[in-house]
mmCIF file of C-alpha atoms in Angstrom:
data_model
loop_
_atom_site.group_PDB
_atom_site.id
_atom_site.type_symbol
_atom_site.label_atom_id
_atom_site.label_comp_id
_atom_site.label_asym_id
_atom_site.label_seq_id
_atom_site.Cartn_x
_atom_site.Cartn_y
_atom_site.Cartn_z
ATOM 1 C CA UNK O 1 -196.529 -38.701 39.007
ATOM 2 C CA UNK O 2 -192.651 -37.254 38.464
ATOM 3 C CA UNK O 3 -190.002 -39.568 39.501
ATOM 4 C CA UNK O 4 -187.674 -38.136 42.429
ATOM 5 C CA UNK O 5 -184.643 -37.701 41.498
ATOM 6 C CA UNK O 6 -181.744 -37.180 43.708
ATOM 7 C CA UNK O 7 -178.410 -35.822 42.224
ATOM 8 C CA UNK O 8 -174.967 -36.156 43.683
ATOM 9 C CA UNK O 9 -172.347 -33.544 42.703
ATOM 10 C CA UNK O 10 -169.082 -32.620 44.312
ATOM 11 C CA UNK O 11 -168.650 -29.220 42.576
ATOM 12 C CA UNK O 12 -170.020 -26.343 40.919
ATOM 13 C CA UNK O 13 -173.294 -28.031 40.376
ATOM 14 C CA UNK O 14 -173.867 -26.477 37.048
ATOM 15 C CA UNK O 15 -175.286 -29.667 35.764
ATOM 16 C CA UNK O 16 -177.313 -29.986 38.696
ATOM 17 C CA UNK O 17 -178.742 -26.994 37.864
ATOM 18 C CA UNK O 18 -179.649 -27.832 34.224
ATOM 19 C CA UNK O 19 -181.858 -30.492 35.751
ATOM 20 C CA UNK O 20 -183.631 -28.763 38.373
ATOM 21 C CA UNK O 21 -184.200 -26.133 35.195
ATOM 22 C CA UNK O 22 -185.928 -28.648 33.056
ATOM 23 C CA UNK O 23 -187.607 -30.466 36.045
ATOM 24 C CA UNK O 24 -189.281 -27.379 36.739
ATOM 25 C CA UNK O 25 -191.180 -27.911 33.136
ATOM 26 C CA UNK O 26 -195.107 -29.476 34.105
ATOM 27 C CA UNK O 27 -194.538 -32.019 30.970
ATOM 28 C CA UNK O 28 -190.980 -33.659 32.409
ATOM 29 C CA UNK O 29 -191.057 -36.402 33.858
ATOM 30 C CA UNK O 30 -188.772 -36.208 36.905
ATOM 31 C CA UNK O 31 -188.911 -33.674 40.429
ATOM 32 C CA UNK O 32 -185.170 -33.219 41.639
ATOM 33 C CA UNK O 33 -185.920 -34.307 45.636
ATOM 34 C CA UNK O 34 -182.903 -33.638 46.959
ATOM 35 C CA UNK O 35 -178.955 -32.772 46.029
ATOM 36 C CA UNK O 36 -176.442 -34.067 47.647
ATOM 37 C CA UNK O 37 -172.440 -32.877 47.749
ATOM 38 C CA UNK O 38 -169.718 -35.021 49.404
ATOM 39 C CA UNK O 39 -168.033 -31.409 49.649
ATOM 40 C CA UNK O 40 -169.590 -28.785 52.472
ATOM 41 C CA UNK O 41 -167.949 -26.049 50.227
ATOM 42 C CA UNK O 42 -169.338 -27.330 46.960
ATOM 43 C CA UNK O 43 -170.951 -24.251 45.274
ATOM 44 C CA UNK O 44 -173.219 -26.104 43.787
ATOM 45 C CA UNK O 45 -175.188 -26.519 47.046
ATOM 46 C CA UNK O 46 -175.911 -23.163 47.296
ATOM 47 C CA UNK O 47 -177.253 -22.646 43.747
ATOM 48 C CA UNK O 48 -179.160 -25.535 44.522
ATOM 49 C CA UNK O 49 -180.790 -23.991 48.034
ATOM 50 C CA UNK O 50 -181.325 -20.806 46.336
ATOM 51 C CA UNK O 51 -183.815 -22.936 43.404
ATOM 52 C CA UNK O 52 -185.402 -24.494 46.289
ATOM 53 C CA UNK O 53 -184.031 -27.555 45.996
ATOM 54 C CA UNK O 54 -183.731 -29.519 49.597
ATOM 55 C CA UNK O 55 -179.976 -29.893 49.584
ATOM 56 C CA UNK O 56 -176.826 -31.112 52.189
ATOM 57 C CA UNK O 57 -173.301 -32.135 52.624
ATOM 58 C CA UNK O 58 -172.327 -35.294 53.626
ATOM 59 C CA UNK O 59 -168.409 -34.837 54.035
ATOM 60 C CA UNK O 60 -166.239 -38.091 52.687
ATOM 61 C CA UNK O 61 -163.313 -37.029 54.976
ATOM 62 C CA UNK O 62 -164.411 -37.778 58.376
ATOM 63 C CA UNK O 63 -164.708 -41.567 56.965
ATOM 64 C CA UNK O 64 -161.336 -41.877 56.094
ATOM 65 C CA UNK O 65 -160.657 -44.844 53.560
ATOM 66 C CA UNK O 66 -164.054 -46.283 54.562
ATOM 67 C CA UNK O 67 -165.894 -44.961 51.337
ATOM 68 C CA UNK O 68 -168.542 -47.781 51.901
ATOM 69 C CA UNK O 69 -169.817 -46.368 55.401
ATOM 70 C CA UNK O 70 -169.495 -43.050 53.298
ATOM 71 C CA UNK O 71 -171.861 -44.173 50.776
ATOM 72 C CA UNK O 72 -174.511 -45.683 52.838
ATOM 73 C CA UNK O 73 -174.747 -42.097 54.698
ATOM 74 C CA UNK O 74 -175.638 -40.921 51.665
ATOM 75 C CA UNK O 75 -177.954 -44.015 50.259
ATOM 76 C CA UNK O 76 -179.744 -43.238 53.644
ATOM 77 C CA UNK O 77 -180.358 -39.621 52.697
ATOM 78 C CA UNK O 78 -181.420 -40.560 49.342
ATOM 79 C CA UNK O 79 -183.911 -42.828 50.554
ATOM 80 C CA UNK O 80 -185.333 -40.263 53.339
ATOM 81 C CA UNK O 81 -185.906 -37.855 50.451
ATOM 82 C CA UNK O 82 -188.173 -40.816 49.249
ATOM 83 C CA UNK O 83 -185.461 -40.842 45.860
ATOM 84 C CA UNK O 84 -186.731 -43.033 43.190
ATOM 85 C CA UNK O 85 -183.856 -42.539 41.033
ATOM 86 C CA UNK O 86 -180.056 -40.737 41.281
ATOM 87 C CA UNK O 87 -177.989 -38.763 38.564
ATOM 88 C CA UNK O 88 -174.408 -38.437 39.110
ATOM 89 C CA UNK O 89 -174.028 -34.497 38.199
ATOM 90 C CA UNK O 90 -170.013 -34.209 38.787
ATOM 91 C CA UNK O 91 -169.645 -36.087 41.401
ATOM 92 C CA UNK O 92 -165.987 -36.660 41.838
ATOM 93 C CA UNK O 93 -165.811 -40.032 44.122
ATOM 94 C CA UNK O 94 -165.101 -43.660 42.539
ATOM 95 C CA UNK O 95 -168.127 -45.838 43.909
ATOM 96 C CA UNK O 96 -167.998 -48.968 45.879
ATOM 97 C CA UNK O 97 -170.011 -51.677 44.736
ATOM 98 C CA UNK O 98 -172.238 -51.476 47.696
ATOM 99 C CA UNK O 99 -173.979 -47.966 46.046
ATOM 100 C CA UNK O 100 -173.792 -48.986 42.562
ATOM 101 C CA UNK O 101 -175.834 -52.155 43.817
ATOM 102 C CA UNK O 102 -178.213 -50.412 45.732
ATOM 103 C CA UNK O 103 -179.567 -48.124 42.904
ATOM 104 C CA UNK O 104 -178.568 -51.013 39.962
ATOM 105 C CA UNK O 105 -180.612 -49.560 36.744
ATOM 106 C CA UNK O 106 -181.887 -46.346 38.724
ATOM 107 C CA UNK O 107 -178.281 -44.561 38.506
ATOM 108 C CA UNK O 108 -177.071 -42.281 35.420
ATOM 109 C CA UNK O 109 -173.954 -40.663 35.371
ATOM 110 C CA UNK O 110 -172.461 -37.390 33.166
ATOM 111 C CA UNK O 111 -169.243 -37.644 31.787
ATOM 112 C CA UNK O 112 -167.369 -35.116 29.795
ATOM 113 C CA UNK O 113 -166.004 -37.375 26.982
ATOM 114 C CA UNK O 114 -167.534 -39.482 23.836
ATOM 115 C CA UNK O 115 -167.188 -42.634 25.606
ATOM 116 C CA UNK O 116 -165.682 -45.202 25.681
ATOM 117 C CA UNK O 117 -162.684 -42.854 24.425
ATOM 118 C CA UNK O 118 -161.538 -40.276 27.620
ATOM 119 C CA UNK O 119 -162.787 -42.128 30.787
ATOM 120 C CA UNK O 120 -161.156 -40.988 34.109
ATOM 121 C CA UNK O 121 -159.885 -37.757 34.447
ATOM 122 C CA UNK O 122 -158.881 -34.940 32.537
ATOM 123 C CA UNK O 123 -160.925 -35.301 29.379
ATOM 124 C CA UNK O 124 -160.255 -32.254 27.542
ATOM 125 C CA UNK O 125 -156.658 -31.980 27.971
ATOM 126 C CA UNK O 126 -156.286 -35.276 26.828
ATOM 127 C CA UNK O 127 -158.504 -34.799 24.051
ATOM 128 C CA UNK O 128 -156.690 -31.711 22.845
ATOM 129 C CA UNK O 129 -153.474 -33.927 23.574
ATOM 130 C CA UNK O 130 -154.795 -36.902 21.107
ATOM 131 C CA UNK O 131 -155.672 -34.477 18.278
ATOM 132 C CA UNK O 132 -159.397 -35.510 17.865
ATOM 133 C CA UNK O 133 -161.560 -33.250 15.682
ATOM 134 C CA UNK O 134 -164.453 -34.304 17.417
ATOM 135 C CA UNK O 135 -165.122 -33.969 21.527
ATOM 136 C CA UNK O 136 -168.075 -34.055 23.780
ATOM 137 C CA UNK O 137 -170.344 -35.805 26.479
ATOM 138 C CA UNK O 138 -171.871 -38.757 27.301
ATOM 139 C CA UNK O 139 -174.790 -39.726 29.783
ATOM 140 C CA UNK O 140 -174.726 -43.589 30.489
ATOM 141 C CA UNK O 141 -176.101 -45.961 33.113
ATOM 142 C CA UNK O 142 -173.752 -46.860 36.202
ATOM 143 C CA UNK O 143 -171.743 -50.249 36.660
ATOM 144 C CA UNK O 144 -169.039 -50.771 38.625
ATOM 145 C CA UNK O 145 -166.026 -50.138 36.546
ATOM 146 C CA UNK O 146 -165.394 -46.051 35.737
ATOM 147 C CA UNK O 147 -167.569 -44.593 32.842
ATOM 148 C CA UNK O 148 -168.125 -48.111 31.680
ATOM 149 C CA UNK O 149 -171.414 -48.180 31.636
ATOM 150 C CA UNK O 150 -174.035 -48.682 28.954
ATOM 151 C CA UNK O 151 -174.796 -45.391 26.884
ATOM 152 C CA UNK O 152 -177.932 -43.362 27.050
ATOM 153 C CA UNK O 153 -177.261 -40.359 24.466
ATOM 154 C CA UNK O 154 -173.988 -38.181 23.661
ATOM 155 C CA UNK O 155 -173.675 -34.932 22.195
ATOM 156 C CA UNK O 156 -170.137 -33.960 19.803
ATOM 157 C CA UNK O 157 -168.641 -30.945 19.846
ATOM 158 C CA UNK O 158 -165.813 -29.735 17.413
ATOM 159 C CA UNK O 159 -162.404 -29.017 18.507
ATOM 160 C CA UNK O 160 -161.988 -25.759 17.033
ATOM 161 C CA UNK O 161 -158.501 -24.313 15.689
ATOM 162 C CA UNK O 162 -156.802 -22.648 18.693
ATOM 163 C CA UNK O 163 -158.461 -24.632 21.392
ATOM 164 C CA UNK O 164 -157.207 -24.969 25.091
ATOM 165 C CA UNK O 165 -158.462 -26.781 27.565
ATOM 166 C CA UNK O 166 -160.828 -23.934 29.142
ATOM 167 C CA UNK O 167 -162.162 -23.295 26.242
ATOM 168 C CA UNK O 168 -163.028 -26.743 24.785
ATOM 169 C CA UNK O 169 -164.397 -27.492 28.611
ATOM 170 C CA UNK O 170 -166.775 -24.872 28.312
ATOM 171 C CA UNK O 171 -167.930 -25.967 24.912
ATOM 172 C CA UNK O 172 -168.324 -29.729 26.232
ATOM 173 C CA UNK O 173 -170.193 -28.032 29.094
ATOM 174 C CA UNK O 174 -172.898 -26.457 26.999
ATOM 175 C CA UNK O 175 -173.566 -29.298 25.297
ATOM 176 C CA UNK O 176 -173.660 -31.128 28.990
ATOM 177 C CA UNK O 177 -176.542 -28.843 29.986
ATOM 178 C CA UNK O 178 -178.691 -29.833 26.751
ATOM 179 C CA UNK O 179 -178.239 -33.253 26.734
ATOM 180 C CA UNK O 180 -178.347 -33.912 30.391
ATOM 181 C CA UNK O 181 -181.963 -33.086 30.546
ATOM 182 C CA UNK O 182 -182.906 -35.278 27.758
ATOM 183 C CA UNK O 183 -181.593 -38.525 28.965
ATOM 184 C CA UNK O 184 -182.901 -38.368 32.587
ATOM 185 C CA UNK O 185 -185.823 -37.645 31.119
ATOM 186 C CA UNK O 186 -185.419 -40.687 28.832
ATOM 187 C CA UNK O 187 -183.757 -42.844 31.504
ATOM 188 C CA UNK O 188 -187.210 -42.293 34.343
ATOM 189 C CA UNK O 189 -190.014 -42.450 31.580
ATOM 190 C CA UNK O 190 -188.225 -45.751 30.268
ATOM 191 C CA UNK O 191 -187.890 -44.334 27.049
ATOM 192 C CA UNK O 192 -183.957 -45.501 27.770
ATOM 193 C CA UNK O 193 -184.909 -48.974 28.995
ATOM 194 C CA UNK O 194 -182.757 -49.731 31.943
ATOM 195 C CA UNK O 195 -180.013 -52.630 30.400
ATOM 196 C CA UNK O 196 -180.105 -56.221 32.279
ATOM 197 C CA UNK O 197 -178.522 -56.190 35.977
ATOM 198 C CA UNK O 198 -175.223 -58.436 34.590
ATOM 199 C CA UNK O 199 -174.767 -54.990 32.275
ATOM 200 C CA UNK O 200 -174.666 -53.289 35.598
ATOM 201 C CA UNK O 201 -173.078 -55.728 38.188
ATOM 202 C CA UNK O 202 -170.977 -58.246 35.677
ATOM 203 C CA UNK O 203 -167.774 -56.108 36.147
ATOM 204 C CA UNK O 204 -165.389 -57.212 39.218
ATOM 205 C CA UNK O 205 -165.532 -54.795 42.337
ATOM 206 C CA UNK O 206 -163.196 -51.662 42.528
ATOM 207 C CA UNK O 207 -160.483 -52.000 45.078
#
């Protein structure tokens, strides 16, 4: 049986769509069940509909600064897809603790960085900024502080002569779209053991 995934995005969903690509392969080990944008005019949504992929928008702005009764909309249309697991494919909201708690050790998250250096925002232009030879990605499990979680897998890219920030982004991207697959993969099979809950919860709650 194939874990169902869900995946959260906010975007372009190109990620997204690197997963529902290898999920589509008999041998892996997960079925994407459902995708999820907090943005109605996220393209990725679209891409997503057109693979046959159930997906919907569940819009963060009618909640205001409530991004708890935000989340639990969404935890509640995970868990009517019958989700088993969720992968954070751009998604662009900070999460209470309430949803990192409710899928503690079934949550993965992208990040366009080699973590732990370039959390946050901006990656690549601070990258270029720092003068690192050496850029990339990194798939980890989710806690509650931001792109603090354990690591799963990473993939380096160089920082080529001449570089700017599109360029270098779509670089990381590529290597995004290989290595995604492989840790999810990992992550649902337990090849990537899920790390102890006080890995997951031990941080203090966001603000």
């Amino acid at each position: 049986m194939k874990t169902r995934v869900g995946i959260l995005i906010s975007g372009r969903g190109s990620d997204a769509m690197a997963l529902i690509a290898a999920a589509q392969a008999t041998d892996y080990p997960a079925e994407i069940a459902v995708v999820i944008s907090n943005r109605p005019d996220a393209p990725g949504l679209d891409k997503a509909a057109h693979a046959g992929v159930p997906s919907l928008a569940i819009d963060h702005r009618p909640y205001g600064k409530d991004r708890e009764a935000h989340e639990r909309a969404i935890d509640a249309a995970l868990r009517e897809a019958e989700v088993e697991f969720v992968a954070l494919a751009g998604y662009m909201r900070i999460m209470t603790p309430f949803l990192v708690k409710a899928w503690a050790g079934r949550m993965i998250n992208v990040h366009p960085a080699l973590l732990p250096a370039f959390p946050g925002l901006h990656t690549h232009q601070r990258a270029l900024e720092a003068g690192v030879k050496l850029h990339g990605c990194s798939v980890h499990w989710v806690n509650e502080g931001v792109d603090e979680g354990p690591l799963i897998g990473q993939a380096a890219v160089p920082v080529l002569p001449g570089d700017d920030e599109e360029t270098l982004a779509a670089r990381v991207l590529a290597a995004e779209h290989r290595l995604f697959p492989v840790c999810l993969a990992a992550a649902v099979s337990g090849k990537a053991a899920a790390p102890p809950s006080d890995a997951l919860l031990a941080n203090p709650p966001l603000a």
